DNA sequence: CGGCTGACGACCT
DNA sequence: GAGGTCGCCAGCC
């Protein structure tokens, strides 16, 4: 499925185009797999905007359940936010729910094997 | 319109 | 492997 900006209804939270692009890429991460901020940035054509990818996901809000933001972790294979924090704990819970083993320290077990690559694009 | 922020990452110790 | 520094750059104030 392709991304269509015009399908966003009145309750769309996203504004800036960059964010929309990030969300579109993240939607492409299959359940049970993870990717990194850097990989998403690379898929967008600019490896240097990894940090901005994180910023975009932080701007996500309720209503965008179609964006699997929890599948995005940092290059070290860890949840990039304290697991004791609200979002960090929720990310871990969601990953566990997909069968992905996450330590209580936020580290993704078998990160290398579960890392999704956007290859072609 | 200038300055600050930061869900990152490559490097170095 | 773990911890600190530095460069990136779209959004926000």
PDB file of C-alpha atoms (C1' of nucleotides) in Angstrom:
ATOM      1  CA  UNK A   1       0.000   0.000   0.000  1.00  0.00           C
ATOM      2  CA  UNK A   2       1.231   3.475  -0.741  1.00  0.00           C
ATOM      3  CA  UNK A   3       1.058   6.549   1.385  1.00  0.00           C
ATOM      4  CA  UNK A   4      -1.600   9.103   0.565  1.00  0.00           C
ATOM      5  CA  UNK A   5      -1.356  12.427   2.446  1.00  0.00           C
ATOM      6  CA  UNK A   6      -4.850  13.404   1.393  1.00  0.00           C
ATOM      7  CA  UNK A   7      -6.384  10.507   3.233  1.00  0.00           C
ATOM      8  CA  UNK A   8      -5.602  12.165   6.505  1.00  0.00           C
ATOM      9  CA  UNK A   9      -8.871  13.258   7.981  1.00  0.00           C
ATOM     10  CA  UNK A  10      -9.607  16.210  10.272  1.00  0.00           C
ATOM     11  CA  UNK A  11      -8.058  14.366  13.204  1.00  0.00           C
ATOM     12  CA  UNK A  12      -4.685  14.195  11.601  1.00  0.00           C
ATOM     13  CA  UNK A  13      -2.076  15.220  14.077  1.00  0.00           C
ATOM     14  CA  UNK A  14       0.834  15.315  11.700  1.00  0.00           C
ATOM     15  CA  UNK A  15       1.606  18.569  10.062  1.00  0.00           C
ATOM     16  CA  UNK A  16       5.014  19.071   8.415  1.00  0.00           C
ATOM     17  CA  UNK A  17       5.818  16.997   5.372  1.00  0.00           C
ATOM     18  CA  UNK A  18       8.968  15.536   6.822  1.00  0.00           C
ATOM     19  CA  UNK A  19       6.984  13.860   9.556  1.00  0.00           C
ATOM     20  CA  UNK A  20       4.568  12.403   7.045  1.00  0.00           C
ATOM     21  CA  UNK A  21       7.438  10.848   5.146  1.00  0.00           C
ATOM     22  CA  UNK A  22       8.833   9.308   8.292  1.00  0.00           C
ATOM     23  CA  UNK A  23       5.477   7.785   9.152  1.00  0.00           C
ATOM     24  CA  UNK A  24       5.132   6.390   5.661  1.00  0.00           C
ATOM     25  CA  UNK A  25       8.452   4.591   5.927  1.00  0.00           C
ATOM     26  CA  UNK A  26       7.786   3.269   9.416  1.00  0.00           C
ATOM     27  CA  UNK A  27       4.507   1.779   8.223  1.00  0.00           C
ATOM     28  CA  UNK A  28       6.649  -0.471   6.069  1.00  0.00           C
ATOM     29  CA  UNK A  29       8.233  -2.288   8.999  1.00  0.00           C
ATOM     30  CA  UNK A  30       6.640  -5.755   9.304  1.00  0.00           C
ATOM     31  CA  UNK A  31       5.236  -7.020  12.568  1.00  0.00           C
ATOM     32  CA  UNK A  32       7.785  -8.962  14.543  1.00  0.00           C
ATOM     33  CA  UNK A  33      10.681  -6.952  13.157  1.00  0.00           C
ATOM     34  CA  UNK A  34      12.483  -3.766  14.115  1.00  0.00           C
ATOM     35  CA  UNK A  35      14.425  -1.061  12.348  1.00  0.00           C
ATOM     36  CA  UNK A  36      16.556   1.890  13.390  1.00  0.00           C
ATOM     37  CA  UNK A  37      16.195   5.657  13.187  1.00  0.00           C
ATOM     38  CA  UNK A  38      19.224   5.659  10.931  1.00  0.00           C
ATOM     39  CA  UNK A  39      17.730   3.085   8.581  1.00  0.00           C
ATOM     40  CA  UNK A  40      14.531   5.092   8.297  1.00  0.00           C
ATOM     41  CA  UNK A  41      16.597   8.197   7.606  1.00  0.00           C
ATOM     42  CA  UNK A  42      18.527   6.326   4.945  1.00  0.00           C
ATOM     43  CA  UNK A  43      15.270   5.164   3.368  1.00  0.00           C
ATOM     44  CA  UNK A  44      14.306   8.823   3.162  1.00  0.00           C
ATOM     45  CA  UNK A  45      17.523   9.536   1.346  1.00  0.00           C
ATOM     46  CA  UNK A  46      19.387  11.299   4.130  1.00  0.00           C
ATOM     47  CA  UNK A  47      21.266   9.297   6.690  1.00  0.00           C
ATOM     48  CA  UNK A  48      22.006  12.481   8.611  1.00  0.00           C
ATOM     49  CA  UNK A  49      18.406  13.026   9.659  1.00  0.00           C
ATOM     50  CA  UNK A  50      18.229  10.033  11.982  1.00  0.00           C
ATOM     51  CA  UNK A  51      17.725  12.329  14.915  1.00  0.00           C
ATOM     52  CA  UNK A  52      14.860  14.029  13.191  1.00  0.00           C
ATOM     53  CA  UNK A  53      13.197  10.670  12.640  1.00  0.00           C
ATOM     54  CA  UNK A  54      13.035  10.285  16.379  1.00  0.00           C
ATOM     55  CA  UNK A  55      11.677  13.774  16.696  1.00  0.00           C
ATOM     56  CA  UNK A  56       8.962  12.959  14.189  1.00  0.00           C
ATOM     57  CA  UNK A  57       7.894   9.852  16.067  1.00  0.00           C
ATOM     58  CA  UNK A  58       7.810  11.868  19.267  1.00  0.00           C
ATOM     59  CA  UNK A  59       5.291  14.122  17.563  1.00  0.00           C
ATOM     60  CA  UNK A  60       3.008  11.152  16.939  1.00  0.00           C
ATOM     61  CA  UNK A  61      -0.185  11.075  18.917  1.00  0.00           C
ATOM     62  CA  UNK A  62      -3.182   8.872  19.539  1.00  0.00           C
ATOM     63  CA  UNK A  63      -5.126   8.040  16.415  1.00  0.00           C
ATOM     64  CA  UNK A  64      -2.085   6.936  14.469  1.00  0.00           C
ATOM     65  CA  UNK A  65      -2.117   3.319  15.472  1.00  0.00           C
ATOM     66  CA  UNK A  66      -1.281   2.478  11.891  1.00  0.00           C
ATOM     67  CA  UNK A  67       2.238   3.749  12.489  1.00  0.00           C
ATOM     68  CA  UNK A  68       4.238   1.035  14.288  1.00  0.00           C
ATOM     69  CA  UNK A  69       6.580   3.509  15.961  1.00  0.00           C
ATOM     70  CA  UNK A  70       7.514   0.926  18.600  1.00  0.00           C
ATOM     71  CA  UNK A  71       9.430  -1.052  15.967  1.00  0.00           C
ATOM     72  CA  UNK A  72      11.968   1.741  15.667  1.00  0.00           C
ATOM     73  CA  UNK A  73      14.972   1.479  17.978  1.00  0.00           C
ATOM     74  CA  UNK A  74      18.434   3.003  17.978  1.00  0.00           C
ATOM     75  CA  UNK A  75      21.505   1.635  16.206  1.00  0.00           C
ATOM     76  CA  UNK A  76      22.648  -0.043  19.411  1.00  0.00           C
ATOM     77  CA  UNK A  77      19.562  -2.225  19.334  1.00  0.00           C
ATOM     78  CA  UNK A  78      17.949  -0.607  22.321  1.00  0.00           C
ATOM     79  CA  UNK A  79      14.747   1.243  23.032  1.00  0.00           C
ATOM     80  CA  UNK A  80      15.904   4.816  22.802  1.00  0.00           C
ATOM     81  CA  UNK A  81      14.096   6.040  25.844  1.00  0.00           C
ATOM     82  CA  UNK A  82      14.142   4.986  29.472  1.00  0.00           C
ATOM     83  CA  UNK A  83      12.000   1.889  29.978  1.00  0.00           C
ATOM     84  CA  UNK A  84      10.778   3.388  33.221  1.00  0.00           C
ATOM     85  CA  UNK A  85       9.223   6.240  31.295  1.00  0.00           C
ATOM     86  CA  UNK A  86       5.705   5.984  29.922  1.00  0.00           C
ATOM     87  CA  UNK A  87       6.530   5.699  26.236  1.00  0.00           C
ATOM     88  CA  UNK A  88       9.554   3.515  26.892  1.00  0.00           C
ATOM     89  CA  UNK A  89       7.505   1.045  28.877  1.00  0.00           C
ATOM     90  CA  UNK A  90       4.770   1.013  26.267  1.00  0.00           C
ATOM     91  CA  UNK A  91       7.251   0.409  23.475  1.00  0.00           C
ATOM     92  CA  UNK A  92       8.677  -2.563  25.327  1.00  0.00           C
ATOM     93  CA  UNK A  93       5.204  -3.924  26.021  1.00  0.00           C
ATOM     94  CA  UNK A  94       4.213  -3.658  22.362  1.00  0.00           C
ATOM     95  CA  UNK A  95       7.378  -5.377  21.189  1.00  0.00           C
ATOM     96  CA  UNK A  96       6.892  -8.196  23.662  1.00  0.00           C
ATOM     97  CA  UNK A  97       3.371  -8.500  22.308  1.00  0.00           C
ATOM     98  CA  UNK A  98       4.791  -9.193  18.851  1.00  0.00           C
ATOM     99  CA  UNK A  99       7.047 -11.886  20.158  1.00  0.00           C
ATOM    100  CA  UNK A 100      10.144  -9.713  20.290  1.00  0.00           C
ATOM    101  CA  UNK A 101      12.214 -10.358  23.386  1.00  0.00           C
ATOM    102  CA  UNK A 102      13.163  -7.124  25.110  1.00  0.00           C
ATOM    103  CA  UNK A 103      15.213  -7.062  28.294  1.00  0.00           C
ATOM    104  CA  UNK A 104      14.178  -4.917  31.228  1.00  0.00           C
ATOM    105  CA  UNK A 105      17.068  -2.679  30.223  1.00  0.00           C
ATOM    106  CA  UNK A 106      15.438  -2.009  26.860  1.00  0.00           C
ATOM    107  CA  UNK A 107      17.831  -4.148  24.862  1.00  0.00           C
ATOM    108  CA  UNK A 108      16.339  -6.055  21.926  1.00  0.00           C
ATOM    109  CA  UNK A 109      17.391  -9.692  22.035  1.00  0.00           C
ATOM    110  CA  UNK A 110      18.500 -10.945  18.623  1.00  0.00           C
ATOM    111  CA  UNK A 111      18.463  -7.404  17.320  1.00  0.00           C
ATOM    112  CA  UNK A 112      20.654  -8.296  14.358  1.00  0.00           C
ATOM    113  CA  UNK A 113      18.365 -11.077  13.220  1.00  0.00           C
ATOM    114  CA  UNK A 114      15.177  -9.037  13.616  1.00  0.00           C
ATOM    115  CA  UNK A 115      16.506  -5.880  12.015  1.00  0.00           C
ATOM    116  CA  UNK A 116      14.434  -5.018   8.970  1.00  0.00           C
ATOM    117  CA  UNK A 117      16.129  -3.462   5.962  1.00  0.00           C
ATOM    118  CA  UNK A 118      14.361  -1.318   3.401  1.00  0.00           C
ATOM    119  CA  UNK A 119      16.710  -2.679   0.743  1.00  0.00           C
ATOM    120  CA  UNK A 120      15.388  -1.804  -2.689  1.00  0.00           C
ATOM    121  CA  UNK A 121      14.079   1.626  -1.816  1.00  0.00           C
TER     122      UNK A 121
ATOM    123  C1'  DC B   1      14.211  35.744  11.291  1.00  0.00           C
ATOM    124  C1'  DG B   2      17.901  33.889  14.849  1.00  0.00           C
ATOM    125  C1'  DG B   3      18.556  30.489  18.337  1.00  0.00           C
ATOM    126  C1'  DC B   4      17.521  26.251  20.849  1.00  0.00           C
ATOM    127  C1'  DT B   5      16.077  21.437  21.092  1.00  0.00           C
ATOM    128  C1'  DG B   6      16.901  16.615  20.623  1.00  0.00           C
ATOM    129  C1'  DA B   7      12.794   8.733  20.274  1.00  0.00           C
ATOM    130  C1'  DC B   8      20.435   9.615  16.694  1.00  0.00           C
ATOM    131  C1'  DG B   9      24.867   8.027  15.175  1.00  0.00           C
ATOM    132  C1'  DA B  10      29.828   7.854  14.110  1.00  0.00           C
ATOM    133  C1'  DC B  11      34.094   8.108  16.725  1.00  0.00           C
ATOM    134  C1'  DC B  12      37.222   8.056  20.377  1.00  0.00           C
ATOM    135  C1'  DT B  13      38.905   6.603  25.008  1.00  0.00           C
TER     136       DT B  13
ATOM    137  C1'  DG C   1      31.440  -3.222  26.034  1.00  0.00           C
ATOM    138  C1'  DA C   2      30.351   1.119  28.308  1.00  0.00           C
ATOM    139  C1'  DG C   3      30.608   6.158  28.551  1.00  0.00           C
ATOM    140  C1'  DG C   4      31.639  10.946  26.679  1.00  0.00           C
ATOM    141  C1'  DT C   5      32.054  14.278  22.601  1.00  0.00           C
ATOM    142  C1'  DC C   6      30.662  16.299  18.399  1.00  0.00           C
ATOM    143  C1'  DG C   7      28.048  16.988  14.075  1.00  0.00           C
ATOM    144  C1'  DC C   8      23.454  16.710  11.791  1.00  0.00           C
ATOM    145  C1'  DC C   9      19.093  19.524  10.621  1.00  0.00           C
ATOM    146  C1'  DA C  10      13.597  19.883  10.628  1.00  0.00           C
ATOM    147  C1'  DG C  11      10.529  21.963  13.910  1.00  0.00           C
ATOM    148  C1'  DC C  12       9.343  25.146  17.311  1.00  0.00           C
ATOM    149  C1'  DC C  13       9.573  29.288  20.083  1.00  0.00           C
TER     150       DC C  13
END
